Structure formats: C-alpha cells, structure tokens
Amino acid sequence: MNISGSGDENAKNERPYISRRRGTGPRREVEGVVVRDGRIVLKGRDITNTRVKDISKREVQLTLFSDDNDNVNYDGMEELLHSLHENPPFLKIPHHGVGQDEINNAVPAPAEKLLYLLLPKKKRDDVIGDLEEEHEKIAQKFGYSFARRWYWFQASTSVISMTAEHWKKMVAAGLVVKLFSLVKGIFQPS
Amino acid sequence: MPINERLGEFERATLLALIRLGPNPYGVTIRQELENRLERNVSIGAVYTTLDRLEEKGFVSSWRGDPTPERGGRAKRFFRIEAKGRIALDTSIEETHRIIGSFQPARA
C-alpha cells in the first residue's frame, strides 16, 4: 500500500531530510516509512553535498509501506513530518501501542566521532566511507541493530590497529634518533 | 631478497586477494575477500594498514574514484598489485613450498 501525503505549511517548503549535524557530513533524504516489528522506521538514502541542491522541489512526499498485516498507523503522519524538521537525526515517532521510539538508521555517531578523532587524516575518509557503505549492506541483510554492533566492532578494532601502527613507527623513529645521539656521543671528543 | 621486502602472512593474503578480485578492488571488497578466505574477522583498519605498508614498499598502487552517494559522498580508493609486488609474492610462495617440502599434515 502506498500513499502520498503532505504535511503542514512549514514542511511544504522543503522535502524532508535528516541532517546528521549542521554543516558536516552527508544528508539523508527520507524516501519512505516502513513498519517493522511494530515500529515506524524511516527509509532513507545518502545524498552527496552536490545533490543537496536537488531538494528544491517544494513538496513533501512520503510513502508509507505497510507490512504483511497491513498495520500502518496513519495518525502520526502530521507529527511525523513535524518531527523530521524538529528532531533530526534521532526521531521520536508516536505510534499506538509502542510509545515513543528512538529510531536511527544512520551509523552510530559516537563510533564515527571516534574514527574522526583518532585516525590519521589521510586514511580517515577511506575507512569511514568503506564502513558506511558496508553498514548499509549489513543493515539490509541483518537489520540496523546488528549493523550498529558490527560498526562499533569495526571502528574499535580499526582504531587499535591503525594507531598501533602509527605508534610503532613513532617509537622506531625515536629509537633511531636516540641511537644516533648515543653513537655521536661516543665518537665526539670530550 | 632484502629483509624489508619479505612478506608477512597477512600481506601475502592481501596481495592474493588483489589478484583474485580482478580489476578495481577497494577496501570493502578486499576486506570481505580476506574474511572469507582466512575465515576470521578482519578489521578494515588492518586492511588499510597493510595496504599502506605495501604501497610504501612499492608492491601496490592506489588511486581514487568518484564520490558515491552510498559512501556519504566519499570516494573509493582502488588498489592494484604492481610488478614488484607480484615478484615478492611469487618469491614468498616459492619459499613456503621449499620449507614445506614433502611434509604431510597429520590430518590428511
């Protein structure tokens, strides 16, 4: 079952999107809403910064996909549209029988921050890009909860292996300098 | 062969993965290939650490593709094995064969 709906006047000014953090990172365009395990889950896809300009269509179009039991709740539609603008990226969507659920299908932000903080700058984008791509694939296969745990595991082990390599190089360079000064000290006339 | 051109176990597995994956292998496909072949968890950080080390030695080269939406607008970094890497890999495999010789594993 698909329906297209429009929200309040404010929401009509721009297609809804989830912004992780103002000014940084990709934006996640909302494509639809899926009811999964009695919860409303937003479906989205990443769009690059250049394509952000494409969100100029002055309309709001959300598609609701029902599950096998056709248990879509349309009551929360207005509030849902409102939430998209008010509370990105963790959306609290009212749903009968469930209450307020924290819904997040993006990569775990603290793990991503950890990578930004601790990885060398030139390797950072490669690692984060790969993890983000694989996170989405794993989420499609095993669900977002598993994908988030997988992301945390990858982020922490990657930080350990990459910083260990960095420190190994630093220690080796330090030892060479120390050795050089020792040798220099031996041969230098007192 | 100079000591800094010898390959470790993981380096050898990574070079073999690059050959097996054919054109345009990148971080995600290399990590998955290694995980499947080695039958253990492989972190993407370990893969990049190894690839960077191999690149410093001149065994592999890398280049960037176009940014893609599924990576949040980030570009893929593709890798390719170089002739020097191929020679190091062949030498390493020959060396292993010499060491193993006619040894028969107990499980066989």
Short mmCIF file of C-alpha atoms in Angstrom, two decimals:
data_model
loop_
_atom_site.label_atom_id
_atom_site.label_comp_id
_atom_site.label_asym_id
_atom_site.label_seq_id
_atom_site.Cartn_x
_atom_site.Cartn_y
_atom_site.Cartn_z
CA MET A 1 0.00 0.00 0.00
CA ASN A 2 1.44 3.37 -0.99
CA ILE A 3 0.10 6.76 -0.15
CA SER A 4 1.47 10.19 -0.75
CA GLY A 5 0.77 12.78 1.86
CA SER A 6 1.53 16.38 2.52
CA GLY A 7 2.31 17.88 5.86
CA ASP A 8 1.94 21.30 7.44
CA GLU A 9 2.85 24.58 5.75
CA ASN A 10 6.40 24.66 7.11
CA ALA A 11 7.05 21.14 5.93
CA LYS A 12 5.85 22.03 2.43
CA ASN A 13 8.73 24.44 1.92
CA GLU A 14 11.29 21.72 1.59
CA ARG A 15 11.40 17.98 1.10
CA PRO A 16 12.21 16.38 4.43
CA TYR A 17 15.70 15.16 5.10
CA ILE A 18 17.66 14.03 8.09
CA SER A 19 20.76 16.04 8.76
CA ARG A 20 23.32 14.37 11.00
CA ARG A 21 24.94 17.57 12.09
CA ARG A 22 24.59 21.03 10.71
CA GLY A 23 27.19 21.79 8.06
CA THR A 24 29.03 18.47 8.10
CA GLY A 25 28.62 15.05 6.63
CA PRO A 26 26.07 13.80 4.18
CA ARG A 27 22.36 14.42 4.44
CA ARG A 28 19.95 11.56 4.40
CA GLU A 29 16.89 12.06 2.28
CA VAL A 30 13.76 10.46 3.54
CA GLU A 31 12.29 8.15 0.93
CA GLY A 32 9.65 6.35 2.86
CA VAL A 33 8.43 4.89 6.07
CA VAL A 34 8.41 1.19 6.84
CA VAL A 35 6.58 -0.52 9.65
CA ARG A 36 8.95 -3.11 11.05
CA ASP A 37 8.41 -5.06 14.27
CA GLY A 38 5.57 -2.72 15.23
CA ARG A 39 7.76 0.34 14.82
CA ILE A 40 7.79 3.02 12.17
CA VAL A 41 11.19 3.14 10.54
CA LEU A 42 12.25 5.83 8.15
CA LYS A 43 13.84 4.69 4.93
CA GLY A 44 16.47 6.97 3.55
CA ARG A 45 19.36 7.17 1.16
CA ASP A 46 22.50 9.19 1.35
CA ILE A 47 22.95 12.04 -1.00
CA THR A 48 26.16 13.85 -1.70
CA ASN A 49 26.58 17.52 -0.94
CA THR A 50 26.25 18.43 -4.59
CA ARG A 51 22.91 16.70 -4.84
CA VAL A 52 21.55 18.54 -1.83
CA LYS A 53 20.61 21.24 -4.34
CA ASP A 54 18.17 18.80 -5.87
CA ILE A 55 15.94 19.16 -2.83
CA SER A 56 14.36 22.22 -4.28
CA LYS A 57 11.02 20.68 -5.15
CA ARG A 58 8.57 22.47 -2.95
CA GLU A 59 6.58 19.48 -1.93
CA VAL A 60 6.53 16.87 0.74
CA GLN A 61 6.07 13.35 -0.42
CA LEU A 62 6.34 10.46 1.95
CA THR A 63 5.45 6.93 1.04
CA LEU A 64 4.07 4.56 3.62
CA PHE A 65 4.75 0.90 3.12
CA SER A 66 2.55 -1.48 5.05
CA ASP A 67 3.77 -4.79 6.39
CA ASP A 68 2.05 -8.12 5.70
CA ASN A 69 -0.60 -7.46 8.34
CA ASP A 70 -1.42 -4.04 6.92
CA ASN A 71 -0.91 -2.42 10.29
CA VAL A 72 0.19 1.03 9.18
CA ASN A 73 -0.89 3.78 11.52
CA TYR A 74 -1.64 6.98 9.62
CA ASP A 75 -2.48 9.02 12.72
CA GLY A 76 1.10 10.03 13.28
CA MET A 77 1.63 11.42 9.77
CA GLU A 78 1.38 15.11 10.65
CA GLU A 79 3.57 14.70 13.70
CA LEU A 80 5.98 12.57 11.72
CA LEU A 81 6.50 15.35 9.18
CA HIS A 82 6.96 17.77 12.02
CA SER A 83 9.48 15.51 13.72
CA LEU A 84 11.57 15.36 10.56
CA HIS A 85 12.25 19.07 10.89
CA GLU A 86 12.28 19.35 14.64
CA ASN A 87 14.34 16.42 15.84
CA PRO A 88 16.86 15.15 13.33
CA PRO A 89 18.51 12.68 13.33
CA PHE A 90 17.00 10.77 16.26
CA LEU A 91 13.33 10.81 15.53
CA LYS A 92 10.79 10.09 18.18
CA ILE A 93 7.71 8.98 16.33
CA PRO A 94 4.49 8.39 18.20
CA HIS A 95 2.98 5.03 17.37
CA HIS A 96 0.00 3.42 19.12
CA GLY A 97 0.99 0.57 21.39
CA VAL A 98 4.67 1.32 21.20
CA GLY A 99 5.02 4.82 22.54
CA GLN A 100 7.98 6.98 21.74
CA ASP A 101 10.70 5.06 19.98
CA GLU A 102 14.15 6.29 19.22
CA ILE A 103 14.74 5.49 15.62
CA ASN A 104 18.06 5.82 13.95
CA ASN A 105 19.21 4.14 10.80
CA ALA A 106 22.43 6.07 10.42
CA VAL A 107 25.83 4.80 11.50
CA PRO A 108 26.48 5.17 15.27
CA ALA A 109 27.62 8.76 15.67
CA PRO A 110 29.98 8.18 18.68
CA ALA A 111 31.83 5.46 16.76
CA GLU A 112 32.17 7.75 13.76
CA LYS A 113 33.45 10.54 16.03
CA LEU A 114 36.00 8.13 17.49
CA LEU A 115 37.29 7.44 13.98
CA TYR A 116 37.42 11.16 13.16
CA LEU A 117 39.37 11.85 16.33
CA LEU A 118 41.87 9.02 16.29
CA LEU A 119 42.57 8.05 12.70
CA PRO A 120 45.25 9.79 10.63
CA LYS A 121 43.65 12.43 8.42
CA LYS A 122 44.68 10.89 5.08
CA LYS A 123 43.19 7.48 5.95
CA ARG A 124 40.07 8.76 7.69
CA ASP A 125 37.79 9.18 4.66
CA ASP A 126 38.73 5.80 3.18
CA VAL A 127 37.91 3.93 6.38
CA ILE A 128 34.72 5.85 7.21
CA GLY A 129 33.47 5.63 3.62
CA ASP A 130 34.02 1.86 3.50
CA LEU A 131 32.37 1.33 6.87
CA GLU A 132 29.37 3.45 5.92
CA GLU A 133 28.89 1.55 2.67
CA GLU A 134 29.14 -1.85 4.33
CA HIS A 135 26.98 -0.77 7.28
CA GLU A 136 24.08 -0.13 4.92
CA LYS A 137 24.53 -3.52 3.20
CA ILE A 138 24.68 -5.34 6.53
CA ALA A 139 21.63 -3.44 7.78
CA GLN A 140 19.61 -4.56 4.74
CA LYS A 141 20.63 -8.15 5.45
CA PHE A 142 20.57 -8.41 9.26
CA GLY A 143 18.83 -5.24 10.49
CA TYR A 144 20.11 -1.95 11.90
CA SER A 145 20.73 -3.23 15.40
CA PHE A 146 23.22 -5.83 14.16
CA ALA A 147 24.73 -3.35 11.70
CA ARG A 148 25.35 -0.85 14.50
CA ARG A 149 27.13 -3.50 16.62
CA TRP A 150 29.17 -4.50 13.59
CA TYR A 151 30.12 -0.84 13.01
CA TRP A 152 31.26 -0.47 16.63
CA PHE A 153 33.39 -3.61 16.37
CA GLN A 154 35.00 -2.44 13.12
CA ALA A 155 35.58 1.08 14.39
CA SER A 156 37.24 0.00 17.64
CA THR A 157 39.45 -2.70 16.08
CA SER A 158 40.42 -0.35 13.24
CA VAL A 159 41.40 2.40 15.68
CA ILE A 160 43.54 -0.07 17.64
CA SER A 161 45.34 -1.49 14.60
CA MET A 162 45.89 1.87 12.89
CA THR A 163 47.07 3.76 15.97
CA ALA A 164 49.31 0.81 16.98
CA GLU A 165 50.99 1.01 13.56
CA HIS A 166 51.39 4.77 13.94
CA TRP A 167 52.97 4.45 17.40
CA LYS A 168 55.22 1.64 16.21
CA LYS A 169 56.60 4.00 13.56
CA MET A 170 56.99 6.82 16.10
CA VAL A 171 58.83 4.60 18.57
CA ALA A 172 61.08 3.24 15.80
CA ALA A 173 61.91 6.79 14.67
CA GLY A 174 62.57 7.80 18.28
CA LEU A 175 64.90 4.86 18.78
CA VAL A 176 66.86 5.74 15.64
CA VAL A 177 67.32 9.32 16.89
CA LYS A 178 68.35 8.07 20.34
CA LEU A 179 70.81 5.59 18.82
CA PHE A 180 72.25 8.29 16.57
CA SER A 181 72.82 10.64 19.51
CA LEU A 182 74.44 7.82 21.50
CA VAL A 183 76.82 6.95 18.66
CA LYS A 184 77.55 10.64 18.14
CA GLY A 185 78.32 10.96 21.87
CA ILE A 186 80.80 8.06 21.76
CA PHE A 187 82.79 9.42 18.85
CA GLN A 188 82.68 13.06 19.86
CA PRO A 189 85.95 14.21 21.51
CA SER A 190 85.29 15.27 25.08
CA MET B 1 65.63 -10.70 -1.08
CA PRO B 2 66.11 -7.71 1.27
CA ILE B 3 64.50 -8.17 4.68
CA ASN B 4 62.10 -5.22 4.20
CA GLU B 5 60.73 -6.83 1.02
CA ARG B 6 59.72 -10.06 2.72
CA LEU B 7 56.01 -10.59 3.09
CA GLY B 8 54.11 -11.38 6.27
CA GLU B 9 51.16 -13.78 6.29
CA PHE B 10 48.53 -11.04 6.15
CA GLU B 11 50.45 -9.11 3.48
CA ARG B 12 50.59 -12.22 1.34
CA ALA B 13 46.86 -12.84 1.81
CA THR B 14 46.15 -9.22 0.85
CA LEU B 15 48.20 -9.43 -2.35
CA LEU B 16 46.48 -12.69 -3.28
CA ALA B 17 43.11 -11.03 -2.65
CA LEU B 18 44.05 -8.19 -5.02
CA ILE B 19 44.86 -10.72 -7.76
CA ARG B 20 41.72 -12.75 -7.14
CA LEU B 21 39.38 -9.74 -7.14
CA GLY B 22 40.45 -8.63 -10.62
CA PRO B 23 40.03 -5.02 -11.72
CA ASN B 24 39.22 -2.21 -9.28
CA PRO B 25 39.29 -3.85 -5.86
CA TYR B 26 38.76 -1.43 -2.96
CA GLY B 27 38.58 -1.55 0.85
CA VAL B 28 35.15 -3.20 1.19
CA THR B 29 35.73 -5.98 -1.37
CA ILE B 30 39.28 -6.65 -0.16
CA ARG B 31 38.14 -6.93 3.48
CA GLN B 32 35.30 -9.29 2.55
CA GLU B 33 37.60 -11.46 0.42
CA LEU B 34 40.13 -11.70 3.26
CA GLU B 35 37.41 -12.53 5.78
CA ASN B 36 36.06 -15.31 3.53
CA ARG B 37 39.46 -16.81 2.78
CA LEU B 38 41.01 -16.52 6.24
CA GLU B 39 37.73 -17.50 7.98
CA ARG B 40 38.12 -14.92 10.74
CA ASN B 41 37.08 -11.35 11.47
CA VAL B 42 39.17 -8.81 9.60
CA SER B 43 39.03 -5.13 10.50
CA ILE B 44 39.06 -2.52 7.78
CA GLY B 45 41.80 -0.71 9.72
CA ALA B 46 44.08 -3.75 9.50
CA VAL B 47 43.43 -3.94 5.75
CA TYR B 48 44.36 -0.28 5.17
CA THR B 49 47.41 -0.52 7.46
CA THR B 50 48.65 -3.45 5.39
CA LEU B 51 47.82 -1.85 2.04
CA ASP B 52 49.59 1.37 3.03
CA ARG B 53 52.68 -0.60 4.09
CA LEU B 54 52.63 -2.49 0.77
CA GLU B 55 52.25 0.80 -1.10
CA GLU B 56 55.25 2.27 0.73
CA LYS B 57 57.28 -0.75 -0.42
CA GLY B 58 56.07 -0.22 -4.00
CA PHE B 59 54.18 -3.53 -4.13
CA VAL B 60 50.78 -1.96 -4.77
CA SER B 61 49.50 1.35 -6.09
CA SER B 62 46.23 3.14 -5.40
CA TRP B 63 44.01 5.75 -6.98
CA ARG B 64 40.72 7.38 -6.12
CA GLY B 65 37.43 7.04 -7.96
CA ASP B 66 34.44 9.36 -7.99
CA PRO B 67 32.48 10.13 -4.81
CA THR B 68 29.45 7.87 -4.42
CA PRO B 69 26.19 8.52 -2.54
CA GLU B 70 26.23 5.22 -0.60
CA ARG B 71 29.56 6.26 0.93
CA GLY B 72 28.22 9.62 2.06
CA GLY B 73 29.86 11.43 -0.85
CA ARG B 74 33.29 9.94 -0.23
CA ALA B 75 35.45 8.49 -3.00
CA LYS B 76 36.52 4.86 -3.21
CA ARG B 77 40.25 4.12 -3.08
CA PHE B 78 41.10 1.39 -5.57
CA PHE B 79 44.24 -0.76 -5.42
CA ARG B 80 46.34 -2.62 -7.94
CA ILE B 81 49.25 -5.04 -7.48
CA GLU B 82 52.47 -3.86 -9.13
CA ALA B 83 55.16 -5.98 -10.83
CA LYS B 84 57.39 -5.64 -7.76
CA GLY B 85 54.58 -6.95 -5.58
CA ARG B 86 53.98 -9.88 -7.92
CA ILE B 87 57.68 -10.83 -7.74
CA ALA B 88 57.65 -10.58 -3.92
CA LEU B 89 54.51 -12.74 -3.78
CA ASP B 90 55.96 -15.41 -6.12
CA THR B 91 59.18 -15.49 -4.09
CA SER B 92 57.28 -15.78 -0.84
CA ILE B 93 55.14 -18.65 -2.13
CA GLU B 94 58.21 -20.49 -3.53
CA GLU B 95 59.91 -20.04 -0.17
CA THR B 96 56.91 -21.57 1.63
CA HIS B 97 56.89 -24.53 -0.79
CA ARG B 98 60.61 -25.10 -0.14
CA ILE B 99 60.01 -25.04 3.64
CA ILE B 100 57.04 -27.38 3.45
CA GLY B 101 58.81 -29.77 1.06
CA SER B 102 57.25 -33.21 1.27
CA PHE B 103 55.67 -32.62 4.69
CA GLN B 104 52.33 -34.37 5.05
CA PRO B 105 49.86 -32.81 7.52
CA ALA B 106 48.69 -35.20 10.28
CA ARG B 107 45.03 -34.52 9.42
CA ALA B 108 45.41 -35.79 5.82
#
